[in-house]
Amino acid sequence: FSAKKCCRTNYLVRQPLFMHRFLFISLALVCLLAGCSAPQTSDPATDESDSLDAYFEEEPADNEMGSAEFGLQDPMDTVYTYDGESLEIPFSITGASFGKTTEIGVLLFVDGVAQPYSAVYEDGTELEESYMQVFNLDYEQQENFDMVFQPMTGKAGETVPVMAVTILEPSFVAEGPDNPRYGFHHQESATTSRQISFVADAPAQTLATAGTDYNVVDLPQDILDTLAAWGATDSLDTTATLSLGVEDGNYIQADGKTATITVQLYGGPETDFNITLFINHQPVQLNGADYLSVRTVKNQMVEATFKIDTSALGTLNTVYAIAVTPEDGELEINNPVKTASVLLVNGEV
């Protein structure tokens, strides 16, 4: 693909779905060149990874938050075979912000479901299994490793997508009720997906359980009014939006024992989504389920409200949800979809 030049200011512009989306956030105007590249081999047509090249001015803006190049390293048409042994998927991530250290968290999703994994390096170094692995990357610092895991979901005969999702500056937590904003922190980006073909069932004891208890409601008038004001009503046909029902600048208040959290998803063509709710970057149970499985309805909103146990949490916590569609392929929709991160205040500050 040829490089494309984008100028961005105070918002994230999504690239076309066939491109590896690149994580780059700035609070001021930043110019960026970005495109897809492939390793140069004797047969490039069969060795296309979704690594990304990015080009910056010699000196970064003082308020640039960070950037990285990353990707699953096998060709995009790769199909992994699960036969009961742990899967190993090569991954690479490189710091791309000149003169700065970029903190990136990496999540893994299989069939739209969050998946714990270990990062295993060529020299045998192994990072403990976790849902999110976190890297602090200086400019041009590269980390190459295998994502090693036993799938939590999948049955013999199925073929399902696998993708990695990155989160910018995951250690950031909003200051408190007086300043609960996350701004551009925790912006997400993702690889294009590969496929896993199952010739054996995933271990029964780790199969993910789906919840399907949700409501389909009319789109609130304030959303319709906002889209109309921006001339963006047509975006309902192509763009999915996920939120926690919390207006910007607000937070979720818990009593030290439980919190009430509402997940809302609308927009795009009708499709299936698996929604995972994260607190402090760890998935949480949703009425006894590991994730929420929904099907969107054109020009309407799917909505579900949950009581979340907060008894083991500290006072200030981060909440967000990520929706991933397992309907991979020709579907024209943004995937994955993340809410803005929201502050959860657990008890009195």
Short mmCIF file of C-alpha atoms in Angstrom, two decimals:
data_model
loop_
_atom_site.label_atom_id
_atom_site.label_comp_id
_atom_site.label_asym_id
_atom_site.label_seq_id
_atom_site.Cartn_x
_atom_site.Cartn_y
_atom_site.Cartn_z
CA PHE A 1 0.00 0.00 0.00
CA SER A 2 1.21 3.51 -0.60
CA ALA A 3 1.71 5.85 2.33
CA LYS A 4 -0.98 8.38 3.09
CA LYS A 5 -0.52 11.68 4.81
CA CYS A 6 -2.96 12.62 7.59
CA CYS A 7 -3.14 15.75 9.65
CA ARG A 8 -4.88 15.18 12.95
CA THR A 9 -6.00 17.53 15.67
CA ASN A 10 -7.71 16.57 18.90
CA TYR A 11 -9.34 13.43 17.55
CA LEU A 12 -8.47 10.02 16.22
CA VAL A 13 -9.06 9.38 12.53
CA ARG A 14 -9.58 5.70 11.70
CA GLN A 15 -7.82 4.29 8.65
CA PRO A 16 -9.59 1.95 6.19
CA LEU A 17 -10.34 -1.47 7.66
CA PHE A 18 -7.91 -3.34 5.42
CA MET A 19 -5.03 -1.35 6.85
CA HIS A 20 -3.25 -1.97 10.12
CA ARG A 21 -4.44 0.89 12.27
CA PHE A 22 -1.71 2.96 13.84
CA LEU A 23 -1.69 4.30 17.38
CA PHE A 24 -0.73 7.97 17.45
CA ILE A 25 -2.25 10.57 19.75
CA SER A 26 -1.43 14.27 20.11
CA LEU A 27 -3.17 17.16 21.78
CA ALA A 28 -2.01 19.53 19.08
CA LEU A 29 -1.85 19.38 15.28
CA VAL A 30 0.42 16.55 14.20
CA CYS A 31 1.27 15.47 10.69
CA LEU A 32 1.82 11.79 10.08
CA LEU A 33 2.75 9.56 7.19
CA ALA A 34 1.43 6.03 7.60
CA GLY A 35 0.94 2.94 5.46
CA CYS A 36 1.16 -0.83 5.40
CA SER A 37 4.46 -2.52 4.67
CA ALA A 38 5.63 -6.08 4.26
CA PRO A 39 9.00 -7.70 4.95
CA GLN A 40 11.13 -7.84 1.83
CA THR A 41 11.52 -11.52 0.91
CA SER A 42 12.02 -13.51 -2.24
CA ASP A 43 8.24 -14.04 -2.39
CA PRO A 44 6.56 -10.95 -0.93
CA ALA A 45 3.14 -12.01 -2.18
CA THR A 46 3.12 -14.86 0.37
CA ASP A 47 4.82 -13.06 3.25
CA GLU A 48 2.75 -10.01 4.08
CA SER A 49 2.74 -8.98 7.74
CA ASP A 50 0.72 -6.05 9.03
CA SER A 51 3.66 -4.08 10.43
CA LEU A 52 3.43 -0.34 9.84
CA ASP A 53 5.95 2.30 8.82
CA ALA A 54 5.56 5.79 10.29
CA TYR A 55 7.55 8.95 9.68
CA PHE A 56 7.91 11.90 12.03
CA GLU A 57 9.55 15.25 12.10
CA GLU A 58 12.97 15.26 13.76
CA GLU A 59 11.66 16.86 16.94
CA PRO A 60 8.33 15.66 18.39
CA ALA A 61 5.79 18.08 19.79
CA ASP A 62 6.13 18.45 23.57
CA ASN A 63 2.58 17.22 24.03
CA GLU A 64 2.90 14.15 21.81
CA MET A 65 1.81 11.20 23.94
CA GLY A 66 3.54 8.45 22.03
CA SER A 67 3.43 6.13 19.06
CA ALA A 68 4.38 2.60 18.13
CA GLU A 69 4.60 0.24 15.19
CA PHE A 70 3.27 -3.23 15.85
CA GLY A 71 1.85 -6.29 14.18
CA LEU A 72 1.26 -10.01 14.04
CA GLN A 73 4.26 -11.14 12.04
CA ASP A 74 2.83 -14.00 10.01
CA PRO A 75 1.25 -13.31 6.58
CA MET A 76 -2.29 -11.98 6.67
CA ASP A 77 -3.68 -15.14 5.10
CA THR A 78 -2.14 -17.30 7.84
CA VAL A 79 -4.42 -19.92 9.41
CA TYR A 80 -3.11 -21.36 12.70
CA THR A 81 -4.11 -24.91 13.61
CA TYR A 82 -5.11 -25.74 17.17
CA ASP A 83 -4.62 -29.43 17.94
CA GLY A 84 -4.53 -29.32 21.74
CA GLU A 85 -1.04 -27.86 22.07
CA SER A 86 -0.44 -24.23 23.01
CA LEU A 87 -0.57 -21.81 20.09
CA GLU A 88 2.42 -19.57 19.37
CA ILE A 89 1.79 -16.40 17.36
CA PRO A 90 4.79 -14.16 16.51
CA PHE A 91 4.31 -10.49 17.43
CA SER A 92 6.50 -7.41 17.15
CA ILE A 93 6.20 -3.93 18.63
CA THR A 94 8.57 -0.96 18.20
CA GLY A 95 8.67 2.49 19.79
CA ALA A 96 8.15 5.15 17.12
CA SER A 97 8.12 8.44 19.04
CA PHE A 98 11.46 10.23 18.66
CA GLY A 99 12.97 11.25 21.99
CA LYS A 100 10.16 9.77 24.07
CA THR A 101 9.25 6.55 25.83
CA THR A 102 5.88 5.15 24.79
CA GLU A 103 3.90 2.91 27.14
CA ILE A 104 1.74 0.37 25.29
CA GLY A 105 -0.48 -2.39 26.66
CA VAL A 106 -1.25 -5.34 24.37
CA LEU A 107 -4.45 -7.39 24.63
CA LEU A 108 -5.28 -10.55 22.67
CA PHE A 109 -8.76 -11.53 21.40
CA VAL A 110 -9.78 -14.93 20.05
CA ASP A 111 -13.22 -15.13 18.42
CA GLY A 112 -13.90 -11.71 19.92
CA VAL A 113 -13.13 -12.92 23.46
CA ALA A 114 -10.29 -11.56 25.62
CA GLN A 115 -7.54 -14.14 25.99
CA PRO A 116 -4.72 -14.38 28.60
CA TYR A 117 -1.32 -15.14 27.08
CA SER A 118 2.37 -15.29 27.84
CA ALA A 119 5.03 -13.34 25.95
CA VAL A 120 7.92 -15.72 25.20
CA TYR A 121 11.16 -14.34 23.75
CA GLU A 122 13.64 -16.21 21.56
CA ASP A 123 16.17 -16.41 24.43
CA GLY A 124 13.63 -18.20 26.62
CA THR A 125 12.57 -15.19 28.66
CA GLU A 126 8.88 -15.49 29.44
CA LEU A 127 6.47 -12.87 30.79
CA GLU A 128 3.89 -14.26 33.20
CA GLU A 129 0.52 -15.03 31.63
CA SER A 130 -1.81 -12.04 31.73
CA TYR A 131 -4.63 -10.49 29.76
CA MET A 132 -2.47 -7.41 29.12
CA GLN A 133 1.28 -7.29 28.61
CA VAL A 134 2.75 -3.79 29.04
CA PHE A 135 5.84 -2.43 27.24
CA ASN A 136 7.76 0.81 27.74
CA LEU A 137 9.40 1.51 24.41
CA ASP A 138 12.09 4.05 23.61
CA TYR A 139 12.39 5.30 20.04
CA GLU A 140 13.17 2.38 17.71
CA GLN A 141 13.27 -0.09 20.63
CA GLN A 142 11.85 -3.33 19.27
CA GLU A 143 10.32 -6.23 21.19
CA ASN A 144 9.86 -9.51 19.28
CA PHE A 145 8.15 -12.42 21.01
CA ASP A 146 5.59 -15.17 20.63
CA MET A 147 2.11 -14.82 22.10
CA VAL A 148 1.71 -18.25 23.71
CA PHE A 149 -1.70 -19.43 24.93
CA GLN A 150 -4.28 -22.16 25.22
CA PRO A 151 -7.45 -20.79 23.59
CA MET A 152 -10.30 -20.12 26.00
CA THR A 153 -12.91 -20.66 23.31
CA GLY A 154 -13.23 -22.81 20.19
CA LYS A 155 -14.49 -26.24 19.16
CA ALA A 156 -13.25 -28.78 16.64
CA GLY A 157 -14.39 -27.82 13.15
CA GLU A 158 -14.55 -24.07 13.86
CA THR A 159 -12.35 -21.40 12.31
CA VAL A 160 -12.26 -18.15 14.30
CA PRO A 161 -10.36 -14.83 14.10
CA VAL A 162 -7.50 -13.78 16.37
CA MET A 163 -6.28 -10.18 16.74
CA ALA A 164 -4.16 -8.02 19.05
CA VAL A 165 -5.43 -4.72 20.46
CA THR A 166 -3.11 -2.05 21.87
CA ILE A 167 -3.91 0.54 24.56
CA LEU A 168 -1.88 3.75 24.89
CA GLU A 169 -0.50 4.58 28.37
CA PRO A 170 -2.49 1.95 30.27
CA SER A 171 -0.98 2.97 33.63
CA PHE A 172 -2.73 6.36 33.46
CA VAL A 173 -5.60 6.76 35.95
CA ALA A 174 -7.64 9.95 36.19
CA GLU A 175 -6.92 12.12 39.22
CA GLY A 176 -10.29 11.82 40.94
CA PRO A 177 -13.85 13.18 40.99
CA ASP A 178 -12.59 16.74 40.58
CA ASN A 179 -10.73 15.78 37.40
CA PRO A 180 -12.04 12.45 36.05
CA ARG A 181 -11.10 12.97 32.39
CA TYR A 182 -8.88 10.56 30.47
CA GLY A 183 -8.51 12.74 27.38
CA PHE A 184 -6.52 10.85 24.76
CA HIS A 185 -5.14 8.32 27.22
CA HIS A 186 -6.12 4.68 26.62
CA GLN A 187 -6.78 5.13 22.89
CA GLU A 188 -6.88 1.77 21.14
CA SER A 189 -5.48 0.44 17.90
CA ALA A 190 -5.47 -3.08 16.47
CA THR A 191 -3.88 -5.52 14.08
CA THR A 192 -5.73 -7.07 11.20
CA SER A 193 -6.92 -10.51 12.25
CA ARG A 194 -5.59 -13.95 11.39
CA GLN A 195 -7.52 -17.23 11.66
CA ILE A 196 -7.36 -20.22 14.00
CA SER A 197 -8.66 -23.56 12.74
CA PHE A 198 -9.66 -25.94 15.53
CA VAL A 199 -9.10 -29.67 15.03
CA ALA A 200 -9.56 -30.17 18.79
CA ASP A 201 -11.78 -28.49 21.37
CA ALA A 202 -10.32 -25.80 23.58
CA PRO A 203 -9.89 -27.11 27.16
CA ALA A 204 -13.38 -27.41 28.65
CA GLN A 205 -12.37 -25.89 31.98
CA THR A 206 -11.44 -22.58 30.32
CA LEU A 207 -14.25 -22.22 27.79
CA ALA A 208 -15.58 -18.66 27.98
CA THR A 209 -19.23 -18.25 28.96
CA ALA A 210 -21.32 -15.73 27.04
CA GLY A 211 -24.14 -13.61 28.42
CA THR A 212 -26.98 -12.67 26.08
CA ASP A 213 -29.26 -10.67 28.39
CA TYR A 214 -29.59 -7.25 26.74
CA ASN A 215 -32.27 -4.88 25.47
CA VAL A 216 -32.78 -3.24 22.09
CA VAL A 217 -33.95 0.36 22.49
CA ASP A 218 -34.49 3.41 20.31
CA LEU A 219 -31.49 5.64 19.77
CA PRO A 220 -31.66 8.58 22.22
CA GLN A 221 -32.67 11.83 20.59
CA ASP A 222 -29.55 13.63 21.82
CA ILE A 223 -27.38 11.21 19.80
CA LEU A 224 -29.49 11.73 16.69
CA ASP A 225 -29.36 15.51 17.18
CA THR A 226 -25.58 15.49 17.57
CA LEU A 227 -25.08 13.38 14.44
CA ALA A 228 -27.41 15.67 12.49
CA ALA A 229 -25.57 18.78 13.71
CA TRP A 230 -22.29 17.38 12.41
CA GLY A 231 -23.81 16.09 9.18
CA ALA A 232 -22.83 12.58 10.22
CA THR A 233 -26.14 10.76 10.24
CA ASP A 234 -24.93 8.49 7.42
CA SER A 235 -22.19 7.21 9.74
CA LEU A 236 -24.84 5.12 11.48
CA ASP A 237 -24.70 2.78 8.48
CA THR A 238 -20.97 2.07 8.76
CA THR A 239 -19.61 3.01 12.18
CA ALA A 240 -20.27 1.23 15.46
CA THR A 241 -20.10 3.24 18.70
CA LEU A 242 -19.66 1.75 22.15
CA SER A 243 -20.14 3.67 25.40
CA LEU A 244 -20.66 3.20 29.12
CA GLY A 245 -23.51 5.69 29.21
CA VAL A 246 -21.32 8.22 31.01
CA GLU A 247 -20.98 11.72 29.62
CA ASP A 248 -17.50 13.13 29.12
CA GLY A 249 -16.22 14.62 32.34
CA ASN A 250 -18.33 12.39 34.57
CA TYR A 251 -17.40 9.24 36.48
CA ILE A 252 -19.02 6.12 37.94
CA GLN A 253 -19.58 6.15 41.68
CA ALA A 254 -19.53 2.87 43.62
CA ASP A 255 -20.27 2.33 47.30
CA GLY A 256 -17.24 0.16 48.01
CA LYS A 257 -19.19 -3.02 47.36
CA THR A 258 -20.91 -2.76 43.98
CA ALA A 259 -21.08 -0.48 40.95
CA THR A 260 -23.82 -0.17 38.34
CA ILE A 261 -22.41 -0.04 34.82
CA THR A 262 -24.36 0.25 31.57
CA VAL A 263 -22.94 -0.81 28.19
CA GLN A 264 -24.44 0.69 25.01
CA LEU A 265 -23.64 -0.24 21.39
CA TYR A 266 -25.14 1.17 18.19
CA GLY A 267 -24.36 1.86 14.55
CA GLY A 268 -22.96 -0.03 11.59
CA PRO A 269 -24.49 -2.92 9.67
CA GLU A 270 -26.29 -5.52 11.75
CA THR A 271 -23.69 -7.92 13.11
CA ASP A 272 -22.64 -9.97 16.12
CA PHE A 273 -20.32 -8.46 18.72
CA ASN A 274 -18.71 -9.90 21.82
CA ILE A 275 -18.32 -7.21 24.50
CA THR A 276 -15.81 -7.52 27.34
CA LEU A 277 -15.85 -5.13 30.30
CA PHE A 278 -12.46 -4.33 31.81
CA ILE A 279 -11.64 -2.84 35.20
CA ASN A 280 -7.97 -1.93 35.59
CA HIS A 281 -7.31 -3.82 32.33
CA GLN A 282 -8.72 -7.10 33.66
CA PRO A 283 -12.00 -8.62 32.37
CA VAL A 284 -14.80 -8.74 34.92
CA GLN A 285 -17.82 -11.01 35.21
CA LEU A 286 -21.11 -9.76 33.79
CA ASN A 287 -23.92 -11.42 35.72
CA GLY A 288 -21.86 -14.60 35.86
CA ALA A 289 -20.72 -14.44 32.22
CA ASP A 290 -17.24 -13.72 30.89
CA TYR A 291 -18.53 -11.45 28.14
CA LEU A 292 -21.74 -10.18 26.56
CA SER A 293 -22.76 -11.54 23.15
CA VAL A 294 -25.09 -9.21 21.21
CA ARG A 295 -26.38 -8.64 17.70
CA THR A 296 -26.77 -5.01 16.69
CA VAL A 297 -29.99 -3.73 15.11
CA LYS A 298 -29.93 -1.08 12.39
CA ASN A 299 -30.65 2.42 13.71
CA GLN A 300 -31.24 1.13 17.24
CA MET A 301 -29.13 0.63 20.36
CA VAL A 302 -28.36 -2.54 22.27
CA GLU A 303 -28.05 -1.89 25.99
CA ALA A 304 -27.27 -3.93 29.10
CA THR A 305 -26.83 -2.91 32.74
CA PHE A 306 -24.72 -4.85 35.22
CA LYS A 307 -24.04 -4.88 38.94
CA ILE A 308 -20.28 -5.28 39.32
CA ASP A 309 -18.56 -6.47 42.49
CA THR A 310 -16.09 -3.77 43.57
CA SER A 311 -15.27 -5.07 47.05
CA ALA A 312 -11.71 -6.02 46.09
CA LEU A 313 -10.95 -2.73 44.28
CA GLY A 314 -9.13 0.33 45.52
CA THR A 315 -10.61 3.82 45.45
CA LEU A 316 -9.66 5.01 41.94
CA ASN A 317 -10.11 2.58 39.06
CA THR A 318 -10.35 2.59 35.27
CA VAL A 319 -13.31 1.07 33.42
CA TYR A 320 -13.75 0.49 29.70
CA ALA A 321 -15.37 -2.01 27.37
CA ILE A 322 -14.16 -3.45 24.08
CA ALA A 323 -16.46 -4.97 21.45
CA VAL A 324 -15.02 -7.30 18.82
CA THR A 325 -17.01 -8.89 16.03
CA PRO A 326 -16.19 -12.52 15.25
CA GLU A 327 -17.69 -11.98 11.78
CA ASP A 328 -14.37 -11.52 10.04
CA GLY A 329 -13.82 -10.90 6.35
CA GLU A 330 -15.78 -8.57 4.10
CA LEU A 331 -17.81 -6.82 6.81
CA GLU A 332 -17.44 -3.03 6.43
CA ILE A 333 -17.34 -1.92 10.04
CA ASN A 334 -14.79 -0.62 12.51
CA ASN A 335 -13.42 -3.50 14.55
CA PRO A 336 -12.66 -3.54 17.42
CA VAL A 337 -14.72 -0.82 19.14
CA LYS A 338 -13.67 0.61 22.51
CA THR A 339 -15.48 2.92 24.89
CA ALA A 340 -13.74 5.94 26.29
CA SER A 341 -12.06 5.01 29.55
CA VAL A 342 -14.06 6.12 32.58
CA LEU A 343 -13.05 6.67 36.20
CA LEU A 344 -14.70 4.37 38.76
CA VAL A 345 -14.64 5.88 42.24
CA ASN A 346 -15.10 3.07 44.74
CA GLY A 347 -16.29 4.62 48.00
CA GLU A 348 -15.38 7.99 49.43
CA VAL A 349 -12.24 9.76 48.25
#
